[in-house]
Tab-separated table of N, CA, C and O in Angstrom:
chain	number	residue	atom	x	y	z
A	2	GLN	N	82.962	110.860	123.951
A	2	GLN	CA	82.636	112.284	124.672
A	2	GLN	C	82.571	112.100	126.142
A	2	GLN	O	82.192	110.884	126.529
A	3	VAL	N	82.615	113.202	126.777
A	3	VAL	CA	82.504	113.309	128.204
A	3	VAL	C	81.305	114.323	128.535
A	3	VAL	O	81.064	115.103	127.725
A	4	GLN	N	80.500	113.814	129.591
A	4	GLN	CA	79.514	114.768	129.954
A	4	GLN	C	80.330	115.426	131.402
A	4	GLN	O	80.712	114.847	132.045
A	5	LEU	N	79.748	116.853	131.193
A	5	LEU	CA	80.637	117.676	132.330
A	5	LEU	C	79.613	118.315	133.112
A	5	LEU	O	78.370	119.119	132.519
A	6	VAL	N	79.784	118.596	134.366
A	6	VAL	CA	79.112	119.296	135.732
A	6	VAL	C	79.586	119.974	136.483
A	6	VAL	O	80.380	119.472	137.108
A	7	GLU	N	79.479	121.281	136.173
A	7	GLU	CA	79.965	122.048	137.049
A	7	GLU	C	79.516	122.577	138.511
A	7	GLU	O	78.188	122.419	138.586
A	8	SER	N	80.339	122.773	139.543
A	8	SER	CA	79.828	123.328	140.670
A	8	SER	C	80.646	124.123	141.537
A	8	SER	O	81.806	124.269	141.306
A	9	GLY	N	80.330	124.781	142.749
A	9	GLY	CA	81.035	125.517	143.351
A	9	GLY	C	80.919	126.888	143.375
A	9	GLY	O	81.496	127.828	144.147
A	10	GLY	N	79.910	127.737	142.144
A	10	GLY	CA	80.000	128.853	142.119
A	10	GLY	C	79.383	129.707	143.420
A	10	GLY	O	78.701	128.857	144.292
A	11	GLY	N	78.958	130.863	143.358
A	11	GLY	CA	78.220	131.659	144.455
A	11	GLY	C	78.466	133.127	144.416
A	11	GLY	O	79.354	133.558	143.461
A	12	LEU	N	78.213	133.751	145.557
A	12	LEU	CA	78.533	134.982	145.551
A	12	LEU	C	79.607	135.210	146.670
A	12	LEU	O	79.600	134.521	147.768
A	13	VAL	N	80.373	136.168	146.457
A	13	VAL	CA	81.619	136.154	147.264
A	13	VAL	C	81.848	137.681	147.145
A	13	VAL	O	81.817	138.438	146.197
A	14	GLN	N	82.651	138.315	148.377
A	14	GLN	CA	83.016	139.584	148.534
A	14	GLN	C	84.286	139.634	147.794
A	14	GLN	O	85.375	138.762	147.482
A	15	ALA	N	84.580	140.830	147.136
A	15	ALA	CA	85.907	141.290	146.469
A	15	ALA	C	87.091	140.875	147.417
A	15	ALA	O	87.168	141.137	148.642
A	16	GLY	N	88.051	140.218	146.798
A	16	GLY	CA	89.160	139.708	147.791
A	16	GLY	C	89.006	138.288	148.195
A	16	GLY	O	90.078	137.625	148.777
A	17	GLY	N	87.983	137.599	148.144
A	17	GLY	CA	87.647	136.483	148.588
A	17	GLY	C	87.993	135.211	147.510
A	17	GLY	O	88.464	135.605	146.452
A	18	SER	N	87.656	134.172	147.948
A	18	SER	CA	88.072	133.012	147.128
A	18	SER	C	86.972	131.901	146.941
A	18	SER	O	85.986	131.892	147.803
A	19	LEU	N	86.825	131.218	145.966
A	19	LEU	CA	85.799	130.117	145.584
A	19	LEU	C	86.909	129.087	144.739
A	19	LEU	O	87.811	129.413	144.149
A	20	ARG	N	86.168	128.048	144.995
A	20	ARG	CA	87.057	126.901	144.328
A	20	ARG	C	85.720	126.114	143.461
A	20	ARG	O	84.656	125.719	144.215
A	21	LEU	N	86.113	126.273	142.117
A	21	LEU	CA	84.958	125.513	141.106
A	21	LEU	C	85.520	124.034	140.995
A	21	LEU	O	86.621	123.859	141.118
A	22	SER	N	84.716	123.195	140.674
A	22	SER	CA	84.620	122.029	140.337
A	22	SER	C	83.960	121.588	139.269
A	22	SER	O	82.824	121.974	138.996
A	23	CYS	N	84.462	120.772	138.517
A	23	CYS	CA	84.062	120.095	137.234
A	23	CYS	C	83.986	118.610	137.234
A	23	CYS	O	85.025	118.002	137.305
A	24	ALA	N	82.935	117.900	137.329
A	24	ALA	CA	82.728	116.270	137.002
A	24	ALA	C	82.539	115.651	135.937
A	24	ALA	O	81.665	116.214	135.336
A	25	ALA	N	83.417	114.918	135.575
A	25	ALA	CA	83.178	114.228	134.022
A	25	ALA	C	82.770	113.229	134.016
A	25	ALA	O	83.381	112.046	134.969
A	26	SER	N	82.117	112.661	133.350
A	26	SER	CA	81.558	111.241	133.318
A	26	SER	C	82.473	110.608	132.032
A	26	SER	O	82.952	111.290	131.051
A	27	GLY	N	82.410	109.106	132.013
A	27	GLY	CA	83.104	108.691	130.903
A	27	GLY	C	84.579	107.993	131.183
A	27	GLY	O	85.259	108.642	132.164
A	28	ARG	N	84.925	107.038	130.369
A	28	ARG	CA	86.233	106.321	130.739
A	28	ARG	C	87.450	107.152	130.055
A	28	ARG	O	88.517	106.381	130.445
A	29	THR	N	87.183	108.122	129.466
A	29	THR	CA	88.383	108.690	128.714
A	29	THR	C	88.827	109.896	128.897
A	29	THR	O	89.235	110.612	128.300
A	30	PHE	N	88.269	110.449	130.288
A	30	PHE	CA	88.779	111.759	130.607
A	30	PHE	C	90.186	112.410	130.698
A	30	PHE	O	90.527	113.196	130.110
A	31	ASN	N	90.895	111.199	130.893
A	31	ASN	CA	92.261	111.663	130.931
A	31	ASN	C	93.019	111.810	129.535
A	31	ASN	O	94.275	112.009	129.054
A	32	SER	N	92.206	111.524	128.474
A	32	SER	CA	92.510	111.950	127.261
A	32	SER	C	92.223	113.224	126.707
A	32	SER	O	92.371	113.514	125.418
A	33	TYR	N	91.507	114.085	127.531
A	33	TYR	CA	91.138	115.367	127.239
A	33	TYR	C	91.983	116.139	127.838
A	33	TYR	O	92.324	116.285	128.929
A	34	THR	N	92.109	117.385	126.917
A	34	THR	CA	92.529	118.656	127.613
A	34	THR	C	91.469	119.310	128.293
A	34	THR	O	90.513	119.505	127.519
A	35	MET	N	91.500	119.875	129.210
A	35	MET	CA	90.372	120.759	130.114
A	35	MET	C	90.506	121.961	130.070
A	35	MET	O	91.781	122.346	130.407
A	36	GLY	N	89.646	122.776	130.039
A	36	GLY	CA	89.506	124.359	130.445
A	36	GLY	C	88.374	124.707	130.907
A	36	GLY	O	87.427	124.268	131.395
A	37	TRP	N	88.760	125.848	131.631
A	37	TRP	CA	87.740	126.754	132.189
A	37	TRP	C	87.622	128.080	131.286
A	37	TRP	O	88.454	128.571	130.951
A	38	PHE	N	86.136	128.269	130.880
A	38	PHE	CA	85.924	129.678	130.293
A	38	PHE	C	84.811	130.388	131.189
A	38	PHE	O	84.249	129.889	131.852
A	39	ARG	N	84.841	131.639	130.833
A	39	ARG	CA	83.772	132.589	131.507
A	39	ARG	C	82.806	133.285	130.517
A	39	ARG	O	83.566	133.760	129.422
A	40	GLN	N	81.628	133.568	130.703
A	40	GLN	CA	81.067	134.667	130.085
A	40	GLN	C	80.278	135.458	130.911
A	40	GLN	O	79.359	135.220	131.671
A	41	ALA	N	80.180	136.762	130.630
A	41	ALA	CA	79.546	137.918	131.660
A	41	ALA	C	78.514	138.489	130.486
A	41	ALA	O	78.661	138.150	129.353
A	42	PRO	N	77.323	138.848	131.070
A	42	PRO	CA	76.291	139.158	130.343
A	42	PRO	C	76.846	140.295	129.408
A	42	PRO	O	77.470	141.274	129.653
A	43	GLY	N	76.449	140.034	128.110
A	43	GLY	CA	76.564	141.200	126.992
A	43	GLY	C	78.165	140.764	126.214
A	43	GLY	O	78.473	141.755	125.514
A	44	LYS	N	78.905	139.743	126.900
A	44	LYS	CA	80.191	139.638	126.252
A	44	LYS	C	80.471	138.440	125.945
A	44	LYS	O	79.498	137.519	126.102
A	45	GLU	N	81.416	138.353	125.170
A	45	GLU	CA	81.681	137.017	124.467
A	45	GLU	C	82.168	135.980	125.540
A	45	GLU	O	82.750	136.473	126.568
A	46	ARG	N	82.143	134.619	125.411
A	46	ARG	CA	82.840	133.808	125.977
A	46	ARG	C	84.515	133.797	125.888
A	46	ARG	O	85.143	134.012	125.091
A	47	GLU	N	84.917	133.902	127.131
A	47	GLU	CA	86.597	134.069	127.322
A	47	GLU	C	87.243	133.092	127.870
A	47	GLU	O	86.782	132.381	128.832
A	48	PHE	N	88.347	132.718	127.139
A	48	PHE	CA	89.420	131.873	127.698
A	48	PHE	C	89.829	132.064	129.365
A	48	PHE	O	90.030	133.404	129.749
A	49	VAL	N	89.815	131.149	130.233
A	49	VAL	CA	90.230	131.415	131.573
A	49	VAL	C	91.515	130.578	131.807
A	49	VAL	O	92.614	131.172	132.193
A	50	ALA	N	91.659	129.326	131.793
A	50	ALA	CA	92.548	128.459	132.058
A	50	ALA	C	92.360	127.302	131.470
A	50	ALA	O	91.372	126.806	130.999
A	51	SER	N	93.651	126.446	131.098
A	51	SER	CA	93.398	125.257	130.313
A	51	SER	C	94.596	124.284	131.160
A	51	SER	O	95.396	125.007	131.982
A	52	ILE	N	94.396	122.954	131.097
A	52	ILE	CA	95.533	121.931	131.819
A	52	ILE	C	95.419	120.878	130.695
A	52	ILE	O	94.542	120.359	130.079
A	53	SER	N	96.726	120.348	130.564
A	53	SER	CA	97.075	119.249	129.472
A	53	SER	C	96.478	118.020	130.339
A	53	SER	O	96.058	117.851	131.536
A	54	ARG	N	96.430	116.738	129.611
A	54	ARG	CA	95.972	115.787	130.129
A	54	ARG	C	96.688	115.142	131.210
A	54	ARG	O	96.008	114.568	132.069
A	55	SER	N	97.779	115.349	131.351
A	55	SER	CA	98.752	114.672	132.442
A	55	SER	C	99.238	115.720	133.525
A	55	SER	O	99.737	115.280	134.537
A	56	SER	N	98.492	117.044	133.504
A	56	SER	CA	98.570	118.029	134.414
A	56	SER	C	99.898	118.862	134.289
A	56	SER	O	100.251	119.510	135.132
A	57	GLY	N	100.623	118.367	133.222
A	57	GLY	CA	101.824	118.782	133.179
A	57	GLY	C	102.179	120.340	132.692
A	57	GLY	O	103.077	120.959	132.922
A	58	LEU	N	101.100	120.742	131.869
A	58	LEU	CA	101.175	121.978	131.367
A	58	LEU	C	99.730	122.787	131.851
A	58	LEU	O	98.667	122.092	131.787
A	59	THR	N	99.937	124.104	132.092
A	59	THR	CA	98.710	124.709	132.587
A	59	THR	C	99.132	126.301	131.848
A	59	THR	O	99.972	126.760	131.551
A	60	TYR	N	97.729	126.655	131.469
A	60	TYR	CA	97.861	128.070	130.766
A	60	TYR	C	96.882	128.955	131.374
A	60	TYR	O	95.729	128.505	131.703
A	61	TYR	N	97.105	130.204	131.198
A	61	TYR	CA	96.103	131.251	132.046
A	61	TYR	C	95.813	132.418	131.277
A	61	TYR	O	96.789	132.952	130.551
A	62	ALA	N	94.863	132.938	131.177
A	62	ALA	CA	94.481	134.241	130.594
A	62	ALA	C	95.276	135.257	131.466
A	62	ALA	O	95.474	134.951	132.887
A	63	ASP	N	95.796	136.474	131.028
A	63	ASP	CA	96.544	137.514	131.318
A	63	ASP	C	95.926	138.121	132.792
A	63	ASP	O	96.260	138.228	133.940
A	64	SER	N	94.558	138.043	132.662
A	64	SER	CA	93.696	138.758	133.728
A	64	SER	C	93.522	137.814	135.021
A	64	SER	O	93.142	138.454	135.886
A	65	VAL	N	93.781	136.596	134.664
A	65	VAL	CA	93.601	135.670	136.025
A	65	VAL	C	94.897	135.105	136.435
A	65	VAL	O	95.145	134.625	137.450
A	66	LYS	N	95.942	135.308	135.411
A	66	LYS	CA	97.348	134.756	136.034
A	66	LYS	C	97.787	135.247	137.401
A	66	LYS	O	97.836	136.433	137.820
A	67	GLY	N	98.303	134.291	138.226
A	67	GLY	CA	98.834	134.561	139.683
A	67	GLY	C	97.457	134.531	140.725
A	67	GLY	O	97.817	134.644	141.849
A	68	ARG	N	96.122	134.671	140.476
A	68	ARG	CA	95.145	134.431	141.050
A	68	ARG	C	94.546	133.071	141.000
A	68	ARG	O	93.890	132.673	142.147
A	69	PHE	N	94.379	132.717	139.892
A	69	PHE	CA	93.727	131.562	139.595
A	69	PHE	C	94.491	130.357	139.367
A	69	PHE	O	95.385	130.371	138.872
A	70	THR	N	94.140	129.128	139.849
A	70	THR	CA	94.827	127.705	139.713
A	70	THR	C	94.173	126.619	138.993
A	70	THR	O	93.023	126.243	139.763
A	71	ILE	N	94.201	126.063	138.070
A	71	ILE	CA	93.589	124.886	137.522
A	71	ILE	C	94.692	123.790	137.920
A	71	ILE	O	95.657	123.704	137.914
A	72	SER	N	93.764	122.701	138.266
A	72	SER	CA	94.325	121.390	138.478
A	72	SER	C	93.290	120.366	138.076
A	72	SER	O	92.198	120.557	137.840
A	73	ARG	N	93.760	119.252	138.084
A	73	ARG	CA	92.787	117.854	137.674
A	73	ARG	C	93.121	116.702	138.598
A	73	ARG	O	94.536	116.551	138.680
A	74	ASP	N	92.383	115.983	138.584
A	74	ASP	CA	92.608	114.727	139.357
A	74	ASP	C	91.999	113.409	138.388
A	74	ASP	O	91.001	113.141	138.306
A	75	ASN	N	92.714	112.881	137.643
A	75	ASN	CA	92.612	112.156	136.597
A	75	ASN	C	91.778	110.528	137.215
A	75	ASN	O	90.742	110.039	136.382
A	76	ALA	N	92.087	110.330	138.390
A	76	ALA	CA	91.468	109.186	138.951
A	76	ALA	C	90.280	109.383	139.440
A	76	ALA	O	89.444	108.426	139.427
A	77	LYS	N	89.810	110.684	139.681
A	77	LYS	CA	88.637	111.156	140.341
A	77	LYS	C	87.692	111.753	139.010
A	77	LYS	O	86.536	112.040	139.300
A	78	ASN	N	88.093	111.614	138.091
A	78	ASN	CA	87.552	112.482	136.706
A	78	ASN	C	87.189	113.750	136.917
A	78	ASN	O	85.910	114.324	136.840
A	79	MET	N	87.883	114.529	137.602
A	79	MET	CA	87.582	115.940	138.209
A	79	MET	C	88.726	117.014	137.720
A	79	MET	O	89.805	116.614	137.583
A	80	VAL	N	88.165	118.252	137.439
A	80	VAL	CA	88.988	119.203	137.305
A	80	VAL	C	88.557	120.408	138.254
A	80	VAL	O	87.232	120.743	138.309
A	81	TYR	N	89.489	121.343	138.728
A	81	TYR	CA	89.293	122.446	139.410
A	81	TYR	C	89.805	123.738	139.218
A	81	TYR	O	90.841	123.864	138.328
A	82	LEU	N	89.232	124.767	139.705
A	82	LEU	CA	89.488	126.074	139.179
A	82	LEU	C	89.473	126.932	140.855
A	82	LEU	O	88.506	127.249	141.235
A	83	GLN	N	90.754	127.106	141.495
A	83	GLN	CA	90.974	127.749	142.678
A	83	GLN	C	90.913	129.076	142.093
A	83	GLN	O	91.802	129.513	141.448
A	84	MET	N	90.055	129.884	142.701
A	84	MET	CA	90.067	131.310	142.247
A	84	MET	C	90.232	132.253	143.687
A	84	MET	O	89.512	132.207	144.484
A	85	ASN	N	91.267	132.903	143.778
A	85	ASN	CA	91.584	133.769	144.994
A	85	ASN	C	91.475	135.219	144.641
A	85	ASN	O	91.989	135.492	143.294
A	86	SER	N	91.474	136.045	145.609
A	86	SER	CA	91.900	137.469	145.133
A	86	SER	C	90.656	137.860	143.999
A	86	SER	O	91.030	138.658	143.416
A	87	LEU	N	89.640	137.476	144.413
A	87	LEU	CA	88.535	137.675	143.229
A	87	LEU	C	88.126	139.148	143.262
A	87	LEU	O	88.087	139.884	144.227
A	88	LYS	N	87.861	139.576	141.920
A	88	LYS	CA	87.653	141.139	141.768
A	88	LYS	C	86.018	141.047	141.273
A	88	LYS	O	85.499	140.030	140.503
A	89	PRO	N	85.467	142.274	141.172
A	89	PRO	CA	84.110	142.252	140.495
A	89	PRO	C	84.132	142.031	139.100
A	89	PRO	O	83.193	141.430	138.569
A	90	GLU	N	85.117	142.284	138.420
A	90	GLU	CA	85.192	142.051	137.113
A	90	GLU	C	85.557	140.462	136.722
A	90	GLU	O	85.458	140.094	135.730
A	91	ASP	N	85.520	139.565	137.892
A	91	ASP	CA	85.424	138.454	137.831
A	91	ASP	C	84.005	137.518	137.671
A	91	ASP	O	84.076	136.544	137.353
A	92	THR	N	83.160	138.540	137.677
A	92	THR	CA	81.725	138.023	137.911
A	92	THR	C	81.496	137.629	136.570
A	92	THR	O	81.322	138.390	135.308
A	93	ALA	N	80.716	136.245	136.338
A	93	ALA	CA	80.425	135.833	135.046
A	93	ALA	C	79.764	134.230	135.354
A	93	ALA	O	79.816	133.818	136.488
A	94	GLU	N	79.374	133.499	134.222
A	94	GLU	CA	79.138	132.066	134.444
A	94	GLU	C	80.566	131.577	133.955
A	94	GLU	O	80.916	131.977	132.862
A	95	TYR	N	80.768	130.480	134.784
A	95	TYR	CA	82.033	129.767	134.375
A	95	TYR	C	81.606	128.499	133.874
A	95	TYR	O	80.796	127.727	134.367
A	96	TYR	N	82.174	128.138	132.917
A	96	TYR	CA	82.016	126.643	132.112
A	96	TYR	C	83.313	125.800	132.180
A	96	TYR	O	84.364	126.340	131.673
A	97	CYS	N	83.120	124.730	132.147
A	97	CYS	CA	83.887	123.622	132.153
A	97	CYS	C	83.868	123.130	130.659
A	97	CYS	O	82.800	123.018	130.272
A	98	ALA	N	85.289	122.789	130.172
A	98	ALA	CA	85.008	122.402	128.670
A	98	ALA	C	86.248	121.365	128.427
A	98	ALA	O	87.341	121.448	129.057
A	99	ALA	N	85.934	120.481	127.488
A	99	ALA	CA	86.885	119.255	127.248
A	99	ALA	C	87.257	119.361	125.833
A	99	ALA	O	86.460	119.496	124.850
A	100	ARG	N	88.636	118.941	125.465
A	100	ARG	CA	88.961	119.303	123.803
A	100	ARG	C	90.125	117.879	123.865
A	100	ARG	O	90.945	117.615	124.724
A	101	SER	N	89.776	117.306	122.747
A	101	SER	CA	90.129	115.972	122.368
A	101	SER	C	91.865	116.176	121.986
A	101	SER	O	92.533	115.616	122.108
A	102	GLY	N	92.084	117.725	121.671
A	102	GLY	CA	93.339	117.987	121.075
A	102	GLY	C	94.059	118.663	121.963
A	102	GLY	O	94.006	118.720	123.260
A	103	THR	N	95.471	119.410	121.727
A	103	THR	CA	96.195	120.082	122.990
A	103	THR	C	95.601	121.424	123.081
A	103	THR	O	94.397	121.821	122.512
A	104	TYR	N	96.366	122.182	123.888
A	104	TYR	CA	95.875	123.180	124.507
A	104	TYR	C	95.346	124.234	123.277
A	104	TYR	O	95.975	124.383	122.110
A	105	SER	N	94.244	125.048	123.527
A	105	SER	CA	93.888	126.136	122.904
A	105	SER	C	93.078	127.036	124.009
A	105	SER	O	92.290	126.656	124.904
A	106	TYR	N	93.102	128.381	123.526
A	106	TYR	CA	92.047	129.413	123.945
A	106	TYR	C	90.984	129.625	123.473
A	106	TYR	O	90.210	130.536	123.828
A	107	ASN	N	90.841	128.943	122.353
A	107	ASN	CA	89.575	129.356	121.489
A	107	ASN	C	88.453	128.391	121.731
A	107	ASN	O	88.556	127.069	121.695
A	108	PRO	N	87.212	128.796	122.430
A	108	PRO	CA	86.229	127.871	122.746
A	108	PRO	C	85.728	127.036	121.646
A	108	PRO	O	85.200	126.072	121.800
A	109	LEU	N	85.823	127.774	120.554
A	109	LEU	CA	85.131	126.890	119.275
A	109	LEU	C	86.045	125.378	118.937
A	109	LEU	O	85.491	124.631	118.401
A	110	TYR	N	87.332	125.492	119.611
A	110	TYR	CA	88.192	124.223	119.637
A	110	TYR	C	87.764	123.087	120.542
A	110	TYR	O	88.384	122.242	120.469
A	111	TYR	N	86.744	123.488	121.512
A	111	TYR	CA	86.429	122.500	122.583
A	111	TYR	C	85.207	121.752	122.246
A	111	TYR	O	84.232	122.541	121.857
A	112	ASP	N	85.352	120.500	122.435
A	112	ASP	CA	84.180	119.482	122.074
A	112	ASP	C	82.889	119.414	122.969
A	112	ASP	O	81.791	119.179	122.538
A	113	CYS	N	83.051	119.694	124.164
A	113	CYS	CA	82.453	119.241	125.336
A	113	CYS	C	82.223	120.294	126.199
A	113	CYS	O	83.361	120.732	126.682
A	114	TRP	N	81.032	120.632	126.683
A	114	TRP	CA	80.707	121.713	127.577
A	114	TRP	C	79.741	121.366	128.686
A	114	TRP	O	78.783	120.769	128.551
A	115	GLY	N	79.934	121.754	129.860
A	115	GLY	CA	78.946	122.041	130.954
A	115	GLY	C	78.088	123.011	130.794
A	115	GLY	O	78.200	123.792	129.842
A	116	ARG	N	76.999	123.161	131.705
A	116	ARG	CA	75.940	124.181	131.590
A	116	ARG	C	76.468	125.269	132.444
A	116	ARG	O	76.018	126.343	132.278
A	117	GLY	N	77.563	125.060	133.234
A	117	GLY	CA	78.034	126.574	133.743
A	117	GLY	C	77.597	126.692	135.089
A	117	GLY	O	76.653	125.968	135.598
A	118	THR	N	78.386	127.409	136.036
A	118	THR	CA	78.255	127.693	137.240
A	118	THR	C	78.359	129.199	137.475
A	118	THR	O	79.384	129.815	137.206
A	119	GLN	N	77.410	129.980	138.090
A	119	GLN	CA	77.647	131.269	138.140
A	119	GLN	C	78.601	131.794	139.501
A	119	GLN	O	78.416	131.369	140.625
A	120	VAL	N	79.156	132.810	138.988
A	120	VAL	CA	80.363	133.333	140.065
A	120	VAL	C	79.803	134.862	140.083
A	120	VAL	O	80.009	135.717	138.997
A	121	THR	N	79.705	135.373	141.308
A	121	THR	CA	79.180	136.751	141.430
A	121	THR	C	80.139	137.423	142.564
A	121	THR	O	80.199	136.975	143.704
A	122	VAL	N	80.808	138.371	142.120
A	122	VAL	CA	81.705	139.009	143.152
A	122	VAL	C	81.288	140.600	143.536
A	122	VAL	O	81.226	141.201	142.673
A	123	SER	N	81.031	140.643	144.592
A	123	SER	CA	80.859	142.143	144.929
A	123	SER	C	81.725	142.999	145.478
A	123	SER	O	82.576	142.499	146.219
A	124	SER	N	81.304	144.225	145.365
A	124	SER	CA	82.396	145.195	145.593
A	124	SER	C	82.260	145.644	146.910
A	124	SER	O	81.221	145.540	147.651
């Protein structure tokens, strides 16, 4: 398994940008599909984006498509989420997750999770 640590969250005005980072430990990082999820207070955890082991395939929730970009650097054991044109409804705790299988939008199918980083978008 891998250990995941997110960073880069904060407070930003609507229309602004943030870049989240997720640092992974372990030598098998490139064997994991990576994903970003988010959870707002009182809501279920929801899929945001996912990227395949080799970065060849990316998937996005409709709510963030065209605004967010997921990427990874296997040499550095890092995965990123570039968030542009942020909206107040993007406010949530953002989690990095790793899955030993292929793409999934279901958080139940992810094996490892970070502790999260808070993103707050003010209007």
